[in-house]
Amino acid sequence: MKKILLLPGDGIGPEVVAQAVRVMKKAAEIHGIELAFEEDLIGGCSVDATGTPLTDAAVEKAKGCAAVLLGAVGGPKWDAVPREQRPETGLLAIRKELGLFANLRPATVYPSMVEASALRPEIVSGVDMLVVRELTGGLYFGAAKTYEEDGIRKSYNTMSYDENEISRIGRMAFEAARGRGKELCHVHKANVLEVSQLWLDVMNELAPEYPDVNLTHQLVDSCAMILVKEPKIFDTLVMSNLFGDIISDEAAMITGSLGMLPSASLGEGGIGLFEPVHGSAPDIAGQDKANPLATILSVAMLFEHSLNAPEAAATIREAVSRVLDAGHRTGDIILPGQDITPVGCTAMGDLVLEQLDKN
Ligand code: IPM
Ligand code: MG
């Protein structure tokens, strides 16, 4: 019996998690996997109920589970609250508490979705990359302060990494590249930043352990440029926390479908946290309009990485592909001029379940 903690969170989080849970139960049934579910609060809903965006009790619950499925956090209601009470602080805290130092964000273009990108079809068709982002260090967690000196307001954040933090994410990225196209691009800013030079050195030191993987280095500004010019050349990319935050959004949008991209956050232990890359979309929350596919595909990653059930992951991915091939779309992935009636969040869940039933 594997325990899964559900943290639906804010905005569209609860809606997309509800559909993903239906899919998870069905896929588990098909593959004879026994699951038990627990649920707790994170983000703004937790602030409202408990005064903090993540309670110790929720962290303890997570530690007793095989995996966590998270919806989304945040919304305008909590924009003005102090930083320690912001919904996002809860997300950063759970990543840190569970030691989830590696964030895997695949950006894949489905053949039937090529037209959805803002880039020309010939540029995006065949794009299939994986951004491996360091998640518990760097600028997000370095010393930070805002203060006043000589009547002038000042502020700083610091980006610091030690070689062990770099080599553990580096190894994870080499392994991931090994299982994909065997090309690993390390993204950095070593022409300016000391800390990037350490990354570059450590990545080069690891390379001989992975002779089958081709390691390259790319400056982050130039990487951002190449992503819109020739995204197909990238296979696996690895980078520090803030670079990964920015580059993974760019990579995601190249596919034209932020509403479809899953992510996995992993640590040294088996426990993983799985969440859609998109946010809480407060503008459409509660209207049954959200696209549940990113969360459903995050469930596929959950089966693969935390439950050691790649066959269940494949079943879910195939079902999603078939639904898309049949032309079904939620509003976010319908292009201007396309004559398609959007399906809602629940209806999209129904369609995926229907395909799973054919197994
Ligand atoms: C992400 C998000 C988070 C981050 C925010 C919500 C704290 O943008 O997961 O990419 O910056 O890591
Ligand atoms: Mg982000």
mmCIF file of C-alpha atoms and ligand atoms in Angstrom:
data_model
loop_
_atom_site.group_PDB
_atom_site.id
_atom_site.type_symbol
_atom_site.label_atom_id
_atom_site.label_comp_id
_atom_site.label_asym_id
_atom_site.label_seq_id
_atom_site.Cartn_x
_atom_site.Cartn_y
_atom_site.Cartn_z
ATOM 1 C CA MET A 1 0.000 0.000 0.000
ATOM 2 C CA LYS A 2 1.523 3.306 -1.129
ATOM 3 C CA LYS A 3 0.414 6.525 0.545
ATOM 4 C CA ILE A 4 -0.060 9.663 -1.549
ATOM 5 C CA LEU A 5 -0.489 13.094 -0.002
ATOM 6 C CA LEU A 6 -2.739 15.456 -1.932
ATOM 7 C CA LEU A 7 -2.071 19.178 -1.547
ATOM 8 C CA PRO A 8 -4.615 20.767 -3.910
ATOM 9 C CA GLY A 9 -3.779 24.328 -2.819
ATOM 10 C CA ASP A 10 -5.379 27.444 -4.306
ATOM 11 C CA GLY A 11 -7.190 28.661 -7.417
ATOM 12 C CA ILE A 12 -7.628 25.932 -10.015
ATOM 13 C CA GLY A 13 -5.465 23.575 -7.896
ATOM 14 C CA PRO A 14 -8.380 21.643 -6.350
ATOM 15 C CA GLU A 15 -10.124 21.224 -9.734
ATOM 16 C CA VAL A 16 -7.120 19.852 -11.588
ATOM 17 C CA VAL A 17 -6.053 17.639 -8.675
ATOM 18 C CA ALA A 18 -9.559 16.149 -8.505
ATOM 19 C CA GLN A 19 -9.304 15.011 -12.135
ATOM 20 C CA ALA A 20 -5.738 13.784 -11.666
ATOM 21 C CA VAL A 21 -6.818 11.686 -8.681
ATOM 22 C CA ARG A 22 -9.533 9.985 -10.750
ATOM 23 C CA VAL A 23 -6.885 9.145 -13.340
ATOM 24 C CA MET A 24 -4.423 7.975 -10.676
ATOM 25 C CA LYS A 25 -6.992 5.622 -9.129
ATOM 26 C CA LYS A 26 -7.915 4.161 -12.501
ATOM 27 C CA ALA A 27 -4.295 3.645 -13.615
ATOM 28 C CA ALA A 28 -3.478 2.055 -10.245
ATOM 29 C CA GLU A 29 -6.414 -0.308 -10.623
ATOM 30 C CA ILE A 30 -5.349 -1.303 -14.150
ATOM 31 C CA HIS A 31 -1.816 -2.084 -13.006
ATOM 32 C CA GLY A 32 -2.703 -3.652 -9.654
ATOM 33 C CA ILE A 33 -1.136 -0.931 -7.514
ATOM 34 C CA GLU A 34 -2.701 -0.225 -4.113
ATOM 35 C CA LEU A 35 -2.893 3.419 -3.145
ATOM 36 C CA ALA A 36 -4.137 5.277 -0.078
ATOM 37 C CA PHE A 37 -4.733 9.017 -0.059
ATOM 38 C CA GLU A 38 -4.250 11.713 2.538
ATOM 39 C CA GLU A 39 -4.951 15.392 2.091
ATOM 40 C CA ASP A 40 -3.726 18.641 3.603
ATOM 41 C CA LEU A 41 -3.456 22.378 2.995
ATOM 42 C CA ILE A 42 -0.741 24.436 1.340
ATOM 43 C CA GLY A 43 -0.550 28.048 0.194
ATOM 44 C CA GLY A 44 -3.240 30.663 0.654
ATOM 45 C CA CYS A 45 -5.886 28.218 1.871
ATOM 46 C CA SER A 46 -3.473 27.156 4.609
ATOM 47 C CA VAL A 47 -2.774 30.793 5.536
ATOM 48 C CA ASP A 48 -6.514 31.390 5.867
ATOM 49 C CA ALA A 49 -7.101 28.287 7.974
ATOM 50 C CA THR A 50 -3.952 28.166 10.116
ATOM 51 C CA GLY A 51 -2.081 31.464 9.704
ATOM 52 C CA THR A 52 0.851 29.814 7.916
ATOM 53 C CA PRO A 53 1.252 28.640 4.292
ATOM 54 C CA LEU A 54 2.552 25.211 5.361
ATOM 55 C CA THR A 55 2.041 23.637 8.773
ATOM 56 C CA ASP A 56 4.507 21.277 10.474
ATOM 57 C CA ALA A 57 1.703 18.723 10.520
ATOM 58 C CA ALA A 58 1.443 18.842 6.721
ATOM 59 C CA VAL A 59 5.219 18.369 6.398
ATOM 60 C CA GLU A 60 5.090 15.376 8.773
ATOM 61 C CA LYS A 61 2.251 13.857 6.772
ATOM 62 C CA ALA A 62 4.273 14.293 3.574
ATOM 63 C CA LYS A 63 7.289 12.581 5.136
ATOM 64 C CA GLY A 64 5.146 9.515 5.795
ATOM 65 C CA CYS A 65 4.047 9.252 2.156
ATOM 66 C CA ALA A 66 5.601 7.832 -1.000
ATOM 67 C CA ALA A 67 4.715 10.925 -3.001
ATOM 68 C CA VAL A 68 2.972 14.274 -2.902
ATOM 69 C CA LEU A 69 0.639 15.563 -5.616
ATOM 70 C CA LEU A 70 0.322 19.341 -5.514
ATOM 71 C CA GLY A 71 -2.090 21.575 -7.426
ATOM 72 C CA ALA A 72 -1.057 25.229 -7.300
ATOM 73 C CA VAL A 73 -0.574 27.994 -4.757
ATOM 74 C CA GLY A 74 -1.224 31.723 -4.664
ATOM 75 C CA GLY A 75 -3.712 34.341 -5.753
ATOM 76 C CA PRO A 76 -4.359 38.084 -5.568
ATOM 77 C CA LYS A 77 -5.949 37.684 -2.142
ATOM 78 C CA TRP A 78 -2.537 37.002 -0.584
ATOM 79 C CA ASP A 79 -0.373 39.336 -2.685
ATOM 80 C CA ALA A 80 -0.035 41.953 0.032
ATOM 81 C CA VAL A 81 0.760 39.671 2.973
ATOM 82 C CA PRO A 82 4.279 39.593 4.523
ATOM 83 C CA ARG A 83 6.739 37.300 2.722
ATOM 84 C CA GLU A 84 6.738 34.601 5.427
ATOM 85 C CA GLN A 85 2.984 34.254 4.981
ATOM 86 C CA ARG A 86 2.934 34.284 1.197
ATOM 87 C CA PRO A 87 1.505 31.120 -0.389
ATOM 88 C CA GLU A 88 4.740 30.708 -2.412
ATOM 89 C CA THR A 89 6.695 30.489 0.841
ATOM 90 C CA GLY A 90 4.778 27.277 1.601
ATOM 91 C CA LEU A 91 5.879 25.800 -1.706
ATOM 92 C CA LEU A 92 9.527 26.724 -1.117
ATOM 93 C CA ALA A 93 9.299 25.317 2.411
ATOM 94 C CA ILE A 94 7.963 21.917 1.366
ATOM 95 C CA ARG A 95 10.671 21.599 -1.312
ATOM 96 C CA LYS A 96 13.317 22.384 1.292
ATOM 97 C CA GLU A 97 11.819 20.261 4.097
ATOM 98 C CA LEU A 98 11.580 17.199 1.862
ATOM 99 C CA GLY A 99 15.075 17.779 0.435
ATOM 100 C CA LEU A 100 13.761 17.947 -3.130
ATOM 101 C CA PHE A 101 16.863 19.373 -4.783
ATOM 102 C CA ALA A 102 16.086 18.298 -8.335
ATOM 103 C CA ASN A 103 13.227 19.631 -10.384
ATOM 104 C CA LEU A 104 12.546 17.871 -13.682
ATOM 105 C CA ARG A 105 10.500 19.823 -16.205
ATOM 106 C CA PRO A 106 10.003 18.107 -19.522
ATOM 107 C CA ALA A 107 8.830 20.255 -22.429
ATOM 108 C CA THR A 108 7.516 18.103 -25.230
ATOM 109 C CA VAL A 109 5.514 19.078 -28.266
ATOM 110 C CA TYR A 110 2.677 16.717 -29.056
ATOM 111 C CA PRO A 111 2.384 16.290 -32.851
ATOM 112 C CA SER A 112 -1.278 17.281 -32.693
ATOM 113 C CA MET A 113 -0.385 20.460 -30.789
ATOM 114 C CA VAL A 114 2.363 21.876 -33.019
ATOM 115 C CA GLU A 115 0.106 24.703 -34.173
ATOM 116 C CA ALA A 116 -0.452 25.873 -30.588
ATOM 117 C CA SER A 117 3.038 27.364 -30.285
ATOM 118 C CA ALA A 118 3.662 31.037 -30.941
ATOM 119 C CA LEU A 119 6.668 29.876 -32.994
ATOM 120 C CA ARG A 120 6.466 28.494 -36.515
ATOM 121 C CA PRO A 121 5.517 24.781 -36.743
ATOM 122 C CA GLU A 122 8.803 23.823 -38.429
ATOM 123 C CA ILE A 123 10.700 25.316 -35.499
ATOM 124 C CA VAL A 124 8.736 23.567 -32.764
ATOM 125 C CA SER A 125 7.823 20.244 -34.283
ATOM 126 C CA GLY A 126 9.916 17.541 -32.656
ATOM 127 C CA VAL A 127 10.919 19.635 -29.643
ATOM 128 C CA ASP A 128 11.546 17.277 -26.733
ATOM 129 C CA MET A 129 13.664 18.622 -23.916
ATOM 130 C CA LEU A 130 14.062 18.240 -20.198
ATOM 131 C CA VAL A 131 15.020 21.113 -17.926
ATOM 132 C CA VAL A 132 16.725 19.890 -14.744
ATOM 133 C CA ARG A 133 16.579 22.733 -12.242
ATOM 134 C CA GLU A 134 18.388 22.856 -8.896
ATOM 135 C CA LEU A 135 15.588 23.514 -6.408
ATOM 136 C CA THR A 136 16.791 23.959 -2.842
ATOM 137 C CA GLY A 137 19.776 26.294 -3.128
ATOM 138 C CA GLY A 138 21.090 29.354 -4.921
ATOM 139 C CA LEU A 139 19.425 32.737 -4.953
ATOM 140 C CA TYR A 140 16.147 31.367 -3.598
ATOM 141 C CA PHE A 141 17.704 30.277 -0.315
ATOM 142 C CA GLY A 142 20.809 32.446 0.112
ATOM 143 C CA ALA A 143 21.236 35.180 2.717
ATOM 144 C CA ALA A 144 18.922 38.092 1.999
ATOM 145 C CA LYS A 145 18.257 41.397 3.661
ATOM 146 C CA THR A 146 16.570 44.743 3.118
ATOM 147 C CA TYR A 147 17.901 47.550 5.275
ATOM 148 C CA GLU A 148 18.606 51.238 5.443
ATOM 149 C CA GLU A 149 22.051 52.777 5.623
ATOM 150 C CA ASP A 150 22.852 56.494 5.586
ATOM 151 C CA GLY A 151 19.242 57.176 4.672
ATOM 152 C CA ILE A 152 19.396 54.921 1.602
ATOM 153 C CA ARG A 153 17.308 51.759 1.294
ATOM 154 C CA LYS A 154 19.381 48.762 0.277
ATOM 155 C CA SER A 155 18.652 45.117 -0.395
ATOM 156 C CA TYR A 156 20.485 41.958 -1.373
ATOM 157 C CA ASN A 157 20.046 38.283 -2.134
ATOM 158 C CA THR A 158 22.996 35.952 -2.430
ATOM 159 C CA MET A 159 23.642 33.048 -4.740
ATOM 160 C CA SER A 160 25.882 30.451 -3.245
ATOM 161 C CA TYR A 161 26.442 26.749 -3.910
ATOM 162 C CA ASP A 162 28.885 24.240 -2.561
ATOM 163 C CA GLU A 163 30.379 21.557 -4.762
ATOM 164 C CA ASN A 164 28.238 18.811 -3.225
ATOM 165 C CA GLU A 165 25.041 20.636 -4.069
ATOM 166 C CA ILE A 166 26.249 20.995 -7.643
ATOM 167 C CA SER A 167 27.468 17.438 -8.074
ATOM 168 C CA ARG A 168 24.255 15.825 -6.785
ATOM 169 C CA ILE A 169 22.090 17.764 -9.254
ATOM 170 C CA GLY A 170 24.779 17.311 -11.904
ATOM 171 C CA ARG A 171 24.675 13.537 -11.481
ATOM 172 C CA MET A 172 20.880 13.529 -11.616
ATOM 173 C CA ALA A 173 21.080 15.465 -14.902
ATOM 174 C CA PHE A 174 23.728 13.162 -16.401
ATOM 175 C CA GLU A 175 21.559 10.156 -15.497
ATOM 176 C CA ALA A 176 18.502 11.810 -17.037
ATOM 177 C CA ALA A 177 20.442 12.642 -20.220
ATOM 178 C CA ARG A 178 21.668 9.054 -20.359
ATOM 179 C CA GLY A 179 18.057 7.863 -20.478
ATOM 180 C CA ARG A 180 17.190 10.373 -23.231
ATOM 181 C CA GLY A 181 19.202 11.837 -26.118
ATOM 182 C CA LYS A 182 22.591 11.681 -24.295
ATOM 183 C CA GLU A 183 23.163 15.409 -24.753
ATOM 184 C CA LEU A 184 23.528 17.483 -21.587
ATOM 185 C CA CYS A 185 23.776 21.259 -21.754
ATOM 186 C CA HIS A 186 24.909 23.047 -18.612
ATOM 187 C CA VAL A 187 23.456 26.578 -18.520
ATOM 188 C CA HIS A 188 25.469 29.200 -16.641
ATOM 189 C CA LYS A 189 26.815 32.745 -16.476
ATOM 190 C CA ALA A 190 30.464 31.975 -15.797
ATOM 191 C CA ASN A 191 31.650 34.980 -17.801
ATOM 192 C CA VAL A 192 30.378 37.129 -14.906
ATOM 193 C CA LEU A 193 29.493 35.023 -11.859
ATOM 194 C CA GLU A 194 31.994 33.236 -9.598
ATOM 195 C CA VAL A 195 29.390 30.714 -8.558
ATOM 196 C CA SER A 196 28.751 29.766 -12.193
ATOM 197 C CA GLN A 197 32.458 29.027 -12.630
ATOM 198 C CA LEU A 198 32.225 26.489 -9.789
ATOM 199 C CA TRP A 199 29.229 24.894 -11.515
ATOM 200 C CA LEU A 200 31.205 24.721 -14.751
ATOM 201 C CA ASP A 201 34.223 23.152 -13.058
ATOM 202 C CA VAL A 202 32.170 20.579 -11.146
ATOM 203 C CA MET A 203 30.171 19.611 -14.252
ATOM 204 C CA ASN A 204 33.437 19.095 -16.176
ATOM 205 C CA GLU A 205 34.801 16.967 -13.330
ATOM 206 C CA LEU A 206 31.712 14.733 -13.447
ATOM 207 C CA ALA A 207 31.798 14.284 -17.224
ATOM 208 C CA PRO A 208 34.366 11.413 -17.314
ATOM 209 C CA GLU A 209 31.944 9.319 -15.205
ATOM 210 C CA TYR A 210 29.423 9.578 -18.049
ATOM 211 C CA PRO A 211 31.440 8.973 -21.226
ATOM 212 C CA ASP A 212 28.256 8.150 -23.133
ATOM 213 C CA VAL A 213 26.793 11.622 -22.493
ATOM 214 C CA ASN A 214 28.002 14.673 -24.415
ATOM 215 C CA LEU A 215 28.357 17.635 -22.040
ATOM 216 C CA THR A 216 28.220 21.182 -23.401
ATOM 217 C CA HIS A 217 28.047 24.580 -21.687
ATOM 218 C CA GLN A 218 25.851 27.492 -22.717
ATOM 219 C CA LEU A 219 25.589 30.989 -21.290
ATOM 220 C CA VAL A 220 22.106 31.563 -19.916
ATOM 221 C CA ASP A 221 21.373 34.647 -22.035
ATOM 222 C CA SER A 222 22.404 32.842 -25.166
ATOM 223 C CA CYS A 223 20.393 29.792 -24.100
ATOM 224 C CA ALA A 224 17.294 31.999 -23.842
ATOM 225 C CA MET A 225 17.978 33.204 -27.366
ATOM 226 C CA ILE A 226 18.603 29.765 -28.884
ATOM 227 C CA LEU A 227 15.419 28.464 -27.257
ATOM 228 C CA VAL A 228 13.292 30.640 -29.505
ATOM 229 C CA LYS A 229 15.544 30.294 -32.546
ATOM 230 C CA GLU A 230 16.294 26.578 -32.631
ATOM 231 C CA PRO A 231 14.767 24.806 -29.609
ATOM 232 C CA LYS A 232 15.184 21.385 -31.201
ATOM 233 C CA ILE A 233 18.930 21.336 -30.551
ATOM 234 C CA PHE A 234 18.344 20.937 -26.813
ATOM 235 C CA ASP A 235 17.922 17.561 -25.157
ATOM 236 C CA THR A 236 18.645 17.764 -21.402
ATOM 237 C CA LEU A 237 19.561 21.036 -19.693
ATOM 238 C CA VAL A 238 20.830 21.551 -16.156
ATOM 239 C CA MET A 239 21.106 24.802 -14.217
ATOM 240 C CA SER A 240 20.825 26.622 -10.908
ATOM 241 C CA ASN A 241 17.552 27.526 -9.225
ATOM 242 C CA LEU A 242 16.734 30.975 -10.621
ATOM 243 C CA PHE A 243 18.061 30.251 -14.118
ATOM 244 C CA GLY A 244 15.908 27.116 -14.107
ATOM 245 C CA ASP A 245 12.844 29.015 -12.970
ATOM 246 C CA ILE A 246 13.146 31.381 -15.924
ATOM 247 C CA ILE A 247 14.360 28.998 -18.623
ATOM 248 C CA SER A 248 11.763 26.342 -17.756
ATOM 249 C CA ASP A 249 8.942 28.845 -18.309
ATOM 250 C CA GLU A 250 10.420 29.775 -21.653
ATOM 251 C CA ALA A 251 10.882 26.136 -22.653
ATOM 252 C CA ALA A 252 7.329 25.396 -21.547
ATOM 253 C CA MET A 253 5.806 28.140 -23.631
ATOM 254 C CA ILE A 254 7.634 26.993 -26.757
ATOM 255 C CA THR A 255 5.321 24.007 -26.690
ATOM 256 C CA GLY A 256 2.404 26.434 -26.710
ATOM 257 C CA SER A 257 0.734 24.653 -23.888
ATOM 258 C CA LEU A 258 1.709 25.646 -20.381
ATOM 259 C CA GLY A 259 -1.515 23.938 -19.340
ATOM 260 C CA MET A 260 -0.041 20.594 -20.333
ATOM 261 C CA LEU A 261 3.363 20.501 -18.722
ATOM 262 C CA PRO A 262 4.103 18.341 -15.683
ATOM 263 C CA SER A 263 6.990 18.428 -13.247
ATOM 264 C CA ALA A 264 8.693 16.225 -10.696
ATOM 265 C CA SER A 265 10.742 17.382 -7.722
ATOM 266 C CA LEU A 266 12.995 14.692 -6.362
ATOM 267 C CA GLY A 267 15.523 14.222 -3.603
ATOM 268 C CA GLU A 268 17.837 11.500 -2.434
ATOM 269 C CA GLY A 269 15.088 9.438 -0.813
ATOM 270 C CA GLY A 270 12.204 7.936 -2.732
ATOM 271 C CA ILE A 271 9.709 10.665 -1.909
ATOM 272 C CA GLY A 272 8.867 13.015 -4.730
ATOM 273 C CA LEU A 273 6.571 15.972 -5.225
ATOM 274 C CA PHE A 274 4.659 16.248 -8.468
ATOM 275 C CA GLU A 275 2.910 19.349 -9.719
ATOM 276 C CA PRO A 276 1.835 21.059 -12.925
ATOM 277 C CA VAL A 277 4.193 23.797 -14.124
ATOM 278 C CA HIS A 278 1.303 26.265 -14.419
ATOM 279 C CA GLY A 279 0.053 28.425 -11.564
ATOM 280 C CA SER A 280 -3.247 28.815 -9.726
ATOM 281 C CA ALA A 281 -4.979 30.818 -12.525
ATOM 282 C CA PRO A 282 -7.346 32.695 -10.176
ATOM 283 C CA ASP A 283 -9.132 34.259 -13.179
ATOM 284 C CA ILE A 284 -10.695 30.934 -14.151
ATOM 285 C CA ALA A 285 -10.783 29.211 -10.734
ATOM 286 C CA GLY A 286 -14.023 27.487 -9.803
ATOM 287 C CA GLN A 287 -15.393 27.628 -13.360
ATOM 288 C CA ASP A 288 -14.525 24.088 -14.484
ATOM 289 C CA LYS A 289 -12.463 25.558 -17.351
ATOM 290 C CA ALA A 290 -8.930 24.632 -16.277
ATOM 291 C CA ASN A 291 -6.801 22.173 -18.205
ATOM 292 C CA PRO A 292 -6.157 19.150 -15.957
ATOM 293 C CA LEU A 293 -3.656 17.543 -18.351
ATOM 294 C CA ALA A 294 -0.520 19.004 -16.732
ATOM 295 C CA THR A 295 -1.573 17.509 -13.391
ATOM 296 C CA ILE A 296 -2.620 14.245 -15.025
ATOM 297 C CA LEU A 297 0.789 14.052 -16.730
ATOM 298 C CA SER A 298 2.397 14.860 -13.354
ATOM 299 C CA VAL A 299 0.652 11.736 -12.059
ATOM 300 C CA ALA A 300 2.395 9.817 -14.855
ATOM 301 C CA MET A 301 5.736 11.152 -13.541
ATOM 302 C CA LEU A 302 4.668 10.163 -10.012
ATOM 303 C CA PHE A 303 4.088 6.550 -11.084
ATOM 304 C CA GLU A 304 7.424 6.525 -12.871
ATOM 305 C CA HIS A 305 9.658 8.162 -10.259
ATOM 306 C CA SER A 306 8.058 7.448 -6.869
ATOM 307 C CA LEU A 307 6.107 4.231 -7.398
ATOM 308 C CA ASN A 308 8.505 2.519 -9.792
ATOM 309 C CA ALA A 309 5.604 1.844 -12.160
ATOM 310 C CA PRO A 310 6.698 3.045 -15.599
ATOM 311 C CA GLU A 311 3.997 0.949 -17.247
ATOM 312 C CA ALA A 312 1.274 2.920 -15.421
ATOM 313 C CA ALA A 313 2.990 6.138 -16.544
ATOM 314 C CA ALA A 314 2.967 4.945 -20.149
ATOM 315 C CA THR A 315 -0.722 4.026 -19.934
ATOM 316 C CA ILE A 316 -1.600 7.551 -18.787
ATOM 317 C CA ARG A 317 0.561 9.260 -21.420
ATOM 318 C CA GLU A 318 -0.971 7.154 -24.178
ATOM 319 C CA ALA A 319 -4.481 7.971 -22.985
ATOM 320 C CA VAL A 320 -3.684 11.709 -23.019
ATOM 321 C CA SER A 321 -2.189 11.461 -26.509
ATOM 322 C CA ARG A 322 -5.277 9.719 -27.812
ATOM 323 C CA VAL A 323 -7.567 12.353 -26.323
ATOM 324 C CA LEU A 324 -5.541 15.105 -28.017
ATOM 325 C CA ASP A 325 -5.336 13.206 -31.305
ATOM 326 C CA ALA A 326 -9.122 12.947 -31.256
ATOM 327 C CA GLY A 327 -9.177 16.761 -31.231
ATOM 328 C CA HIS A 328 -10.437 17.448 -27.701
ATOM 329 C CA ARG A 329 -9.171 20.709 -26.217
ATOM 330 C CA THR A 330 -9.658 22.788 -23.102
ATOM 331 C CA GLY A 331 -9.918 26.534 -23.776
ATOM 332 C CA ASP A 332 -6.253 27.297 -23.089
ATOM 333 C CA ILE A 333 -5.021 25.140 -25.970
ATOM 334 C CA ILE A 334 -7.484 26.326 -28.602
ATOM 335 C CA LEU A 335 -5.941 28.744 -31.060
ATOM 336 C CA PRO A 336 -7.578 31.891 -32.346
ATOM 337 C CA GLY A 337 -9.541 30.917 -35.439
ATOM 338 C CA GLN A 338 -9.790 27.223 -34.522
ATOM 339 C CA ASP A 339 -13.380 26.077 -34.620
ATOM 340 C CA ILE A 340 -13.382 23.815 -31.581
ATOM 341 C CA THR A 341 -15.857 23.811 -28.701
ATOM 342 C CA PRO A 342 -13.769 23.738 -25.519
ATOM 343 C CA VAL A 343 -14.256 20.913 -23.076
ATOM 344 C CA GLY A 344 -14.233 21.698 -19.355
ATOM 345 C CA CYS A 345 -11.925 20.394 -16.678
ATOM 346 C CA THR A 346 -14.200 17.544 -15.558
ATOM 347 C CA ALA A 347 -15.056 16.607 -19.139
ATOM 348 C CA MET A 348 -11.332 16.406 -19.965
ATOM 349 C CA GLY A 349 -10.930 14.081 -16.979
ATOM 350 C CA ASP A 350 -13.841 11.980 -18.306
ATOM 351 C CA LEU A 351 -12.187 11.737 -21.733
ATOM 352 C CA VAL A 352 -8.894 10.513 -20.280
ATOM 353 C CA LEU A 353 -10.738 7.970 -18.103
ATOM 354 C CA GLU A 354 -12.641 6.757 -21.136
ATOM 355 C CA GLN A 355 -9.339 6.041 -22.891
ATOM 356 C CA LEU A 356 -7.958 4.322 -19.787
ATOM 357 C CA ASP A 357 -11.044 2.111 -19.722
ATOM 358 C CA LYS A 358 -10.012 0.753 -23.116
ATOM 359 C CA ASN A 359 -6.980 -0.894 -21.471
HETATM 360 C C1 IPM B 1 7.872 27.594 -10.063
HETATM 361 C C2 IPM B 1 7.244 28.826 -9.480
HETATM 362 C C3 IPM B 1 7.749 29.004 -8.054
HETATM 363 C C4 IPM B 1 9.246 29.210 -8.135
HETATM 364 C C5 IPM B 1 7.079 30.136 -7.270
HETATM 365 C C6 IPM B 1 5.594 29.985 -7.252
HETATM 366 C C7 IPM B 1 7.638 30.237 -5.879
HETATM 367 O O1 IPM B 1 7.489 29.932 -10.278
HETATM 368 O O2 IPM B 1 7.664 26.501 -9.508
HETATM 369 O O3 IPM B 1 8.567 27.713 -11.069
HETATM 370 O O4 IPM B 1 9.721 30.320 -8.391
HETATM 371 O O5 IPM B 1 9.974 28.219 -7.961
HETATM 372 MG MG MG B 2 8.467 29.470 -12.100
#
